[in-house]
Coordinates of N, CA and C in Angstrom, one line a residue:
X1 N 122.1 -75.0 -62.1 CA 122.2 -75.9 -61.4 C 124.0 -76.4 -61.7
X2 N 124.5 -77.1 -60.8 CA 126.0 -77.2 -61.4 C 125.7 -78.1 -62.6
X3 N 127.1 -78.1 -63.2 CA 127.2 -79.3 -64.7 C 127.5 -80.0 -63.8
X4 N 127.0 -81.8 -64.4 CA 127.2 -82.8 -64.3 C 128.4 -83.2 -65.0
X5 N 129.1 -84.0 -63.9 CA 130.4 -84.7 -65.1 C 130.4 -86.0 -64.6
X6 N 130.2 -86.8 -65.8 CA 130.4 -88.2 -65.5 C 131.9 -88.9 -65.6
X7 N 132.2 -89.2 -64.6 CA 133.6 -89.8 -64.5 C 133.8 -91.4 -64.8
X8 N 132.8 -92.2 -64.1 CA 132.8 -93.7 -65.2 C 131.4 -93.7 -64.7
X9 N 130.9 -95.0 -64.7 CA 129.7 -96.0 -64.7 C 129.3 -95.8 -63.0
X10 N 130.3 -95.7 -62.3 CA 129.8 -95.9 -60.8 C 129.3 -94.2 -60.1
X11 N 129.8 -93.3 -60.9 CA 128.7 -92.4 -59.7 C 128.7 -91.0 -60.7
X12 N 128.3 -89.9 -60.5 CA 128.3 -88.9 -61.0 C 129.1 -87.7 -60.0
X13 N 129.7 -86.7 -60.9 CA 130.2 -85.8 -59.8 C 129.3 -84.5 -59.4
X14 N 128.8 -83.6 -58.8 CA 127.6 -82.7 -58.9 C 128.8 -81.1 -58.2
X15 N 129.7 -81.4 -57.5 CA 130.3 -80.7 -56.7 C 130.9 -79.4 -57.3
X16 N 131.0 -79.4 -59.1 CA 131.8 -78.2 -60.1 C 131.1 -77.5 -60.0
X17 N 132.1 -76.6 -60.1 CA 131.4 -74.9 -60.2 C 130.4 -75.0 -61.6
X18 N 129.9 -73.7 -61.7 CA 129.3 -73.9 -62.9 C 130.4 -72.7 -63.8
X19 N 130.1 -72.9 -65.1 CA 130.8 -71.9 -65.9 C 130.6 -70.5 -65.9
X20 N 131.6 -69.5 -65.6 CA 131.2 -68.2 -65.6 C 130.6 -67.8 -66.9
X21 N 129.1 -67.3 -66.7 CA 128.6 -66.9 -68.3 C 128.0 -65.4 -67.8
X22 N 128.1 -65.0 -68.8 CA 127.2 -63.3 -68.2 C 127.8 -62.6 -67.4
X23 N 129.6 -62.9 -66.8 CA 130.0 -62.4 -65.6 C 130.9 -61.4 -66.3
X24 N 130.5 -60.0 -65.5 CA 131.3 -59.1 -65.3 C 132.0 -58.9 -64.5
X25 N 133.6 -59.1 -64.5 CA 134.4 -59.1 -63.4 C 134.8 -57.6 -62.7
X26 N 134.7 -56.4 -63.5 CA 134.6 -55.1 -63.0 C 133.6 -54.8 -61.9
X27 N 132.2 -55.4 -62.7 CA 130.9 -55.1 -62.2 C 130.9 -55.8 -60.9
X28 N 131.5 -57.0 -60.4 CA 131.4 -57.6 -59.5 C 132.1 -57.5 -58.6
X29 N 133.4 -56.6 -58.8 CA 134.5 -56.4 -57.5 C 134.3 -54.8 -57.2
X30 N 133.3 -54.9 -55.9 CA 132.8 -53.3 -55.6 C 134.3 -52.8 -54.8
X31 N 135.2 -53.6 -54.2 CA 136.3 -53.0 -53.9 C 137.0 -52.0 -55.0
X32 N 137.3 -52.7 -56.1 CA 138.1 -52.2 -57.4 C 137.6 -51.3 -57.5
X33 N 135.9 -51.3 -58.1 CA 135.1 -49.8 -57.8 C 135.5 -48.8 -57.2
X34 N 135.4 -49.1 -56.0 CA 135.4 -48.0 -54.9 C 136.8 -47.1 -55.0
X35 N 137.7 -47.7 -55.3 CA 139.2 -47.8 -55.3 C 139.2 -46.6 -56.9
X36 N 138.8 -47.2 -58.0 CA 138.7 -46.4 -58.9 C 138.0 -45.1 -58.9
X37 N 136.8 -44.9 -58.2 CA 136.2 -43.4 -58.1 C 137.4 -42.8 -56.8
X38 N 137.4 -43.7 -55.8 CA 138.5 -43.0 -55.1 C 139.7 -42.0 -55.4
X39 N 140.1 -42.5 -56.3 CA 141.2 -41.9 -57.0 C 140.8 -41.5 -58.3
X40 N 139.7 -40.9 -58.3 CA 139.8 -40.3 -59.6 C 139.6 -41.1 -60.8
X41 N 139.4 -42.2 -61.0 CA 139.4 -42.9 -62.2 C 138.0 -43.1 -62.8
X42 N 137.2 -42.5 -62.0 CA 135.9 -42.6 -62.9 C 135.6 -42.4 -63.9
X43 N 136.7 -41.8 -64.9 CA 136.6 -41.3 -66.4 C 136.7 -42.5 -67.0
X44 N 137.0 -43.9 -66.7 CA 137.3 -44.7 -67.2 C 136.2 -45.9 -66.8
X45 N 135.1 -45.8 -66.0 CA 134.3 -46.6 -65.8 C 133.8 -47.3 -66.9
X46 N 133.2 -46.5 -67.9 CA 132.7 -48.1 -69.0 C 133.7 -48.3 -69.8
X47 N 135.0 -47.9 -69.9 CA 135.9 -49.1 -70.4 C 136.3 -50.2 -69.8
X48 N 136.6 -49.9 -68.6 CA 136.5 -50.9 -67.2 C 134.9 -51.7 -67.3
X49 N 134.4 -51.3 -67.4 CA 133.2 -52.1 -67.4 C 133.3 -53.2 -68.8
X50 N 133.7 -52.6 -69.6 CA 133.3 -53.6 -71.2 C 134.6 -54.6 -70.7
X51 N 135.6 -54.1 -70.3 CA 137.0 -54.6 -70.0 C 136.1 -56.1 -68.9
X52 N 135.8 -55.7 -68.0 CA 135.1 -56.7 -67.0 C 134.6 -57.5 -67.9
X53 N 133.5 -57.4 -68.7 CA 132.6 -58.3 -69.5 C 133.6 -59.5 -70.1
X54 N 134.2 -58.7 -71.2 CA 135.2 -59.4 -71.8 C 136.1 -60.1 -71.1
X55 N 136.7 -60.2 -69.8 CA 137.3 -60.6 -68.9 C 136.8 -61.8 -68.6
X56 N 135.1 -61.8 -68.2 CA 134.2 -62.7 -67.7 C 133.5 -63.8 -68.5
X57 N 134.3 -63.7 -69.9 CA 133.5 -64.4 -70.7 C 134.5 -64.7 -72.1
X58 N 134.7 -63.7 -73.1 CA 135.6 -64.2 -74.2 C 137.1 -64.6 -73.7
X59 N 137.8 -63.2 -73.1 CA 138.9 -63.5 -72.5 C 139.3 -64.7 -71.7
X60 N 138.4 -64.9 -70.9 CA 138.4 -66.5 -69.8 C 138.6 -67.6 -71.0
X61 N 137.8 -67.7 -71.9 CA 137.6 -68.9 -72.9 C 139.3 -68.8 -73.6
X62 N 139.7 -67.9 -73.9 CA 141.1 -67.5 -74.6 C 141.9 -68.2 -73.5
X63 N 142.2 -67.4 -72.7 CA 143.1 -67.6 -71.4 C 143.2 -69.4 -70.9
X64 N 141.8 -70.0 -70.9 CA 141.8 -71.4 -71.0 C 142.1 -72.0 -71.8
X65 N 142.2 -71.8 -72.8 CA 142.7 -71.8 -74.1 C 144.4 -72.3 -74.5
X66 N 144.6 -70.9 -73.7 CA 146.1 -70.9 -73.7 C 146.8 -71.6 -72.9
X67 N 146.6 -72.1 -71.5 CA 146.7 -73.0 -70.6 C 147.5 -74.1 -71.2
X68 N 146.6 -74.5 -72.1 CA 146.9 -76.1 -72.7 C 148.5 -75.5 -73.8
X69 N 149.2 -74.4 -73.8 CA 150.0 -74.4 -74.6 C 151.5 -73.9 -74.0
X70 N 151.2 -74.4 -72.2 CA 152.1 -73.7 -71.2 C 153.8 -74.7 -72.1
X71 N 153.8 -75.8 -71.9 CA 154.5 -76.8 -72.4 C 155.6 -76.2 -73.4
X72 N 154.8 -75.5 -74.0 CA 155.7 -75.1 -75.4 C 155.7 -74.0 -75.0
X73 N 155.6 -72.8 -74.5 CA 156.1 -71.7 -74.0 C 157.4 -72.0 -72.9
X74 N 157.2 -72.9 -72.4 CA 158.1 -73.4 -71.1 C 159.5 -73.7 -72.5
X75 N 159.3 -74.4 -73.2 CA 160.4 -74.9 -73.9 C 161.1 -74.1 -74.8
X76 N 160.2 -72.8 -75.3 CA 160.7 -71.6 -75.9 C 161.9 -71.2 -75.2
X77 N 161.3 -70.7 -73.8 CA 162.3 -70.1 -73.0 C 163.6 -70.9 -72.8
X78 N 163.8 -72.3 -72.8 CA 164.9 -73.0 -72.8 C 165.7 -72.3 -73.9
X79 N 164.9 -72.8 -74.9 CA 165.6 -72.2 -76.7 C 166.2 -71.0 -76.6
X80 N 165.5 -70.0 -76.1 CA 165.9 -68.6 -75.9 C 167.5 -68.2 -75.1
X81 N 167.1 -69.1 -74.0 CA 169.0 -69.0 -72.9 C 169.9 -69.9 -73.9
X82 N 169.5 -71.0 -74.5 CA 170.6 -71.7 -74.9 C 171.1 -70.6 -76.2
X83 N 169.8 -70.3 -77.0 CA 170.1 -69.2 -78.2 C 171.4 -68.0 -77.9
X84 N 171.2 -67.5 -76.8 CA 171.6 -66.4 -76.1 C 173.0 -66.9 -75.7
X85 N 173.1 -68.0 -75.3 CA 174.2 -68.3 -75.0 C 175.2 -68.9 -75.7
X86 N 174.7 -69.7 -77.0 CA 175.5 -70.1 -77.9 C 176.0 -69.1 -79.1
X87 N 175.3 -67.6 -79.1 CA 175.5 -66.7 -79.9 C 176.5 -66.2 -79.1
X88 N 176.7 -65.8 -77.6 CA 177.8 -65.1 -77.0 C 179.4 -66.0 -76.9
X89 N 179.1 -67.3 -77.1 CA 180.4 -68.2 -76.7 C 180.4 -68.4 -77.9
X90 N 179.8 -68.6 -78.9 CA 180.3 -68.5 -80.6 C 181.4 -67.1 -81.1
X91 N 180.5 -65.9 -80.8 CA 181.3 -64.4 -80.8 C 181.1 -63.3 -79.8
X92 N 182.4 -63.5 -79.0 CA 182.2 -62.2 -77.9 C 181.7 -61.2 -78.5
X93 N 182.0 -60.5 -79.3 CA 181.5 -59.2 -79.5 C 179.8 -58.9 -79.8
X94 N 179.0 -60.1 -79.3 CA 177.7 -59.9 -79.2 C 177.4 -59.2 -78.0
X95 N 177.9 -60.0 -76.7 CA 178.0 -59.3 -75.8 C 178.4 -58.1 -75.4
X96 N 179.6 -57.6 -76.0 CA 179.9 -56.2 -76.2 C 179.1 -55.3 -76.8
X97 N 178.4 -55.6 -77.9 CA 177.6 -54.8 -78.7 C 176.3 -54.6 -78.0
X98 N 176.1 -55.8 -77.3 CA 174.6 -55.6 -76.4 C 175.2 -54.5 -75.7
X99 N 176.1 -54.6 -74.8 CA 176.3 -53.5 -73.5 C 176.6 -52.5 -74.0
X100 N 177.3 -51.9 -74.8 CA 177.0 -50.8 -75.6 C 175.9 -50.6 -75.8
X101 N 174.9 -50.7 -76.5 CA 173.6 -50.4 -76.4 C 173.1 -50.1 -75.2
X102 N 173.2 -51.1 -74.3 CA 172.6 -50.9 -72.7 C 173.1 -49.4 -72.1
X103 N 174.5 -49.0 -72.6 CA 175.3 -48.1 -72.0 C 175.0 -46.7 -72.5
X104 N 174.2 -47.0 -73.7 CA 173.9 -45.4 -73.9 C 172.6 -44.9 -73.1
X105 N 171.6 -45.8 -72.4 CA 171.1 -45.4 -71.2 C 171.4 -44.8 -70.2
X106 N 172.8 -44.7 -70.1 CA 173.2 -44.5 -68.4 C 173.3 -43.2 -68.4
X107 N 173.3 -42.8 -66.8 CA 173.4 -41.5 -66.7 C 171.8 -40.5 -66.6
X108 N 170.8 -41.4 -66.8 CA 169.7 -40.5 -66.6 C 169.2 -40.8 -65.2
X109 N 168.4 -42.5 -65.4 CA 168.1 -43.1 -64.0 C 168.9 -44.0 -63.4
X110 N 169.4 -43.5 -62.3 CA 170.4 -44.2 -61.4 C 170.2 -45.5 -60.8
X111 N 168.4 -45.8 -60.8 CA 168.1 -47.0 -60.5 C 168.8 -48.3 -61.4
X112 N 168.4 -47.6 -63.1 CA 168.8 -48.3 -64.3 C 170.6 -48.7 -64.2
X113 N 171.1 -47.3 -63.8 CA 172.9 -47.6 -63.8 C 173.2 -48.6 -62.8
X114 N 172.6 -48.9 -61.7 CA 173.1 -49.7 -60.6 C 172.7 -51.0 -61.3
X115 N 171.4 -51.2 -61.6 CA 171.3 -52.5 -61.6 C 171.8 -53.0 -63.4
X116 N 172.5 -52.2 -64.4 CA 173.2 -52.5 -65.3 C 174.4 -52.7 -64.8
X117 N 175.2 -52.5 -63.7 CA 176.3 -52.6 -63.4 C 176.2 -53.9 -62.4
X118 N 175.1 -54.1 -62.1 CA 175.1 -55.4 -61.0 C 175.2 -56.6 -62.4
X119 N 174.2 -56.2 -63.1 CA 174.5 -57.1 -64.6 C 175.4 -57.6 -64.7
X120 N 176.5 -56.5 -65.5 CA 177.8 -56.5 -66.0 C 178.5 -57.5 -64.9
X121 N 178.5 -57.0 -63.6 CA 179.3 -58.1 -62.6 C 179.1 -59.5 -62.8
X122 N 177.4 -59.7 -62.9 CA 177.1 -61.2 -62.5 C 177.6 -61.7 -64.1
X123 N 178.1 -61.4 -65.3 CA 178.9 -61.6 -66.4 C 179.7 -62.4 -66.0
X124 N 180.6 -61.6 -65.1 CA 182.3 -61.8 -64.7 C 182.6 -63.7 -64.2
X125 N 181.1 -64.2 -63.8 CA 181.4 -65.5 -63.3 C 180.4 -66.4 -64.4
X126 N 181.2 -67.3 -65.0 CA 180.9 -68.0 -65.8 C 180.1 -68.9 -65.4
X127 N 179.0 -69.1 -65.8 CA 177.9 -70.2 -65.1 C 176.9 -70.7 -66.4
X128 N 176.8 -72.1 -66.1 CA 176.2 -72.8 -67.2 C 174.8 -73.3 -66.5
X129 N 174.6 -73.1 -65.3 CA 173.6 -73.2 -64.8 C 172.3 -72.8 -65.0
X130 N 171.2 -73.5 -65.4 CA 170.3 -73.0 -66.3 C 169.4 -72.1 -65.3
X131 N 169.0 -72.2 -64.3 CA 168.4 -71.2 -63.4 C 169.4 -69.8 -63.5
X132 N 170.1 -69.6 -63.7 CA 171.1 -68.4 -63.6 C 171.0 -68.0 -65.1
X133 N 171.2 -68.9 -66.0 CA 171.1 -68.6 -67.3 C 169.4 -67.7 -67.9
X134 N 168.7 -68.0 -67.1 CA 167.3 -68.1 -67.3 C 166.9 -66.3 -66.9
X135 N 167.8 -66.2 -65.5 CA 167.6 -64.9 -65.0 C 168.3 -63.6 -65.9
X136 N 169.8 -64.4 -66.6 CA 170.5 -63.6 -67.0 C 169.7 -63.0 -68.1
X137 N 169.0 -64.0 -69.2 CA 168.8 -63.6 -70.3 C 167.3 -62.5 -70.0
X138 N 166.4 -62.9 -68.8 CA 165.1 -62.2 -68.4 C 165.8 -60.9 -68.2
X139 N 167.0 -60.4 -67.7 CA 167.4 -59.3 -67.0 C 168.1 -58.7 -68.5
X140 N 168.3 -59.4 -69.5 CA 168.9 -58.6 -70.4 C 167.7 -58.3 -71.3
X141 N 166.5 -59.1 -71.2 CA 165.5 -58.3 -72.0 C 164.6 -57.2 -70.9
X142 N 164.8 -57.4 -69.8 CA 164.2 -56.2 -69.0 C 165.1 -54.9 -69.5
X143 N 166.4 -55.0 -69.4 CA 167.4 -53.8 -69.6 C 167.5 -53.4 -70.7
X144 N 167.0 -54.0 -71.8 CA 167.4 -53.9 -73.1 C 165.9 -52.7 -73.1
X145 N 164.8 -53.3 -72.4 CA 163.7 -52.5 -72.9 C 163.6 -51.3 -72.0
X146 N 164.4 -51.0 -70.7 CA 164.6 -49.9 -70.1 C 165.4 -49.2 -71.0
X147 N 166.5 -49.7 -71.6 CA 167.4 -48.4 -72.5 C 166.6 -48.1 -73.6
X148 N 165.9 -49.0 -74.4 CA 165.3 -48.4 -75.3 C 164.2 -47.6 -74.6
X149 N 163.3 -47.4 -73.6 CA 162.4 -46.5 -72.9 C 162.9 -45.0 -72.6
X150 N 164.2 -45.6 -71.9 CA 164.9 -44.3 -71.6 C 165.3 -43.3 -72.5
X151 N 165.9 -43.4 -73.6 CA 166.2 -43.3 -74.9 C 165.5 -42.9 -75.9
X152 N 164.1 -43.7 -75.8 CA 163.4 -43.2 -77.0 C 161.8 -42.7 -76.4
X153 N 161.2 -42.4 -75.2 CA 160.4 -42.9 -74.6 C 160.2 -41.1 -73.7
X154 N 158.8 -41.4 -72.9 CA 159.0 -40.1 -72.1 C 159.4 -40.6 -70.9
X155 N 160.0 -38.9 -70.1 CA 160.7 -39.8 -69.0 C 160.0 -40.2 -67.7
X156 N 158.7 -40.4 -67.4 CA 158.0 -40.5 -66.7 C 157.7 -42.0 -67.3
X157 N 157.5 -42.4 -68.2 CA 157.4 -44.0 -68.8 C 158.6 -44.6 -68.7
X158 N 159.6 -44.1 -68.7 CA 160.8 -44.9 -68.4 C 161.3 -45.1 -67.0
X159 N 160.9 -43.6 -66.2 CA 161.0 -44.1 -64.8 C 160.4 -45.0 -64.3
X160 N 159.0 -45.1 -64.1 CA 158.2 -46.3 -64.1 C 158.3 -47.5 -64.6
X161 N 158.6 -47.9 -65.5 CA 159.3 -49.0 -65.7 C 160.5 -49.6 -65.2
X162 N 161.8 -48.9 -65.3 CA 163.1 -49.1 -64.4 C 162.7 -49.0 -62.9
X163 N 161.3 -48.3 -62.3 CA 161.0 -48.8 -60.8 C 160.2 -50.3 -60.4
X164 N 159.2 -50.1 -61.6 CA 158.6 -51.3 -61.5 C 158.7 -52.8 -61.9
X165 N 159.7 -52.6 -63.1 CA 160.4 -53.8 -63.7 C 161.9 -54.3 -63.2
X166 N 162.9 -53.1 -63.2 CA 164.0 -53.2 -63.1 C 164.3 -53.6 -61.4
X167 N 164.0 -51.9 -60.6 CA 164.4 -52.0 -59.2 C 163.1 -53.2 -58.6
X168 N 162.3 -53.6 -59.3 CA 161.2 -54.3 -58.6 C 160.3 -53.7 -57.6
X169 N 160.6 -52.3 -57.7 CA 159.4 -51.7 -56.7 C 157.9 -51.5 -56.6
X170 N 157.7 -52.6 -56.4 CA 155.8 -53.3 -56.7 C 155.5 -54.4 -55.9
X171 N 154.4 -54.5 -56.2 CA 153.8 -55.8 -54.8 C 153.4 -56.8 -56.1
X172 N 152.6 -57.7 -56.0 CA 152.4 -58.9 -57.2 C 151.0 -58.5 -57.4
X173 N 150.5 -57.6 -57.0 CA 148.8 -57.5 -57.5 C 148.9 -55.7 -58.0
X174 N 147.6 -55.7 -59.1 CA 147.8 -54.9 -59.6 C 147.2 -53.7 -58.6
X175 N 147.9 -52.3 -59.1 CA 147.7 -51.2 -58.0 C 148.6 -51.2 -56.7
X176 N 149.8 -51.7 -57.1 CA 150.6 -51.7 -55.8 C 152.0 -51.1 -56.0
X177 N 152.1 -50.5 -57.5 CA 153.6 -49.3 -57.8 C 153.5 -48.6 -57.0
X178 N 154.7 -47.7 -56.7 CA 155.2 -47.0 -55.8 C 154.2 -45.4 -56.1
X179 N 154.0 -44.6 -54.9 CA 153.1 -43.7 -55.0 C 153.7 -42.6 -56.1
X180 N 155.3 -42.6 -56.2 CA 155.7 -41.3 -56.7 C 155.3 -41.6 -58.4
X181 N 154.3 -42.6 -59.3 CA 154.5 -43.2 -60.3 C 153.5 -42.3 -60.9
X182 N 153.8 -41.7 -62.4 CA 152.8 -40.5 -62.6 C 151.9 -41.2 -63.6
X183 N 150.9 -42.0 -62.4 CA 149.8 -42.7 -62.9 C 148.5 -42.0 -64.0
X184 N 148.6 -40.7 -63.9 CA 147.6 -40.0 -64.7 C 148.6 -39.7 -66.0
X185 N 149.7 -39.7 -66.2 CA 150.5 -39.6 -67.5 C 150.3 -40.7 -68.7
X186 N 150.7 -41.6 -67.7 CA 150.8 -42.8 -68.4 C 149.5 -43.6 -69.0
X187 N 148.5 -43.2 -68.1 CA 147.3 -44.0 -68.4 C 146.7 -42.6 -69.8
X188 N 146.6 -41.2 -69.6 CA 146.8 -40.4 -70.5 C 147.7 -40.8 -71.9
X189 N 148.5 -41.5 -71.9 CA 149.2 -41.9 -73.0 C 148.6 -42.7 -73.7
X190 N 148.3 -43.8 -73.0 CA 147.4 -45.2 -73.7 C 146.3 -44.9 -74.0
X191 N 145.7 -43.6 -73.7 CA 144.4 -43.3 -74.6 C 144.7 -42.9 -75.7
X192 N 143.3 -43.2 -76.7 CA 143.9 -42.5 -78.0 C 143.4 -41.6 -78.2
X193 N 144.2 -40.6 -79.2 CA 143.6 -39.4 -79.8 C 142.7 -39.5 -80.9
X194 N 141.4 -39.0 -80.0 CA 140.4 -39.1 -81.7 C 140.1 -37.7 -82.2

């Protein structure tokens, strides 16, 4: 039966959904299961089922709890942008050293090189618009991640990251990465060697 929530002494509300308890997000998603099997992912069925159980129970509760702190994270994003801006204004060498680090990863993946050049061009225009600053700091973080992966990780992992995060060759749902991504290699890398 649906949970009764009393809002006032005048009435009771009965049209609230019941909490998800003993819910397995993977086991209840027949389409997801179909595609897991269709693309030979059945080797991970037990792990997906366990994760689905967690998502429907403990992780869902943690997610609800985490939403109470959105305002704190939003403020943190503003502070990060301000900190980056202040550091660059205080010492322009900060940006020069950062760009030198990013340049170490050039000439390996063309899409990365293109995005890095576009980012450098965007720096030519001084703009204190909060929206632009947020995008620039976000782009700095993504380029740094890509640079690190290109220099120190497997080429397939770096290529997948650049394709999905830098070039934004993806949709907004899970499973929408382009076909050229080496999914098996990425999943094998994530599996622990026992």
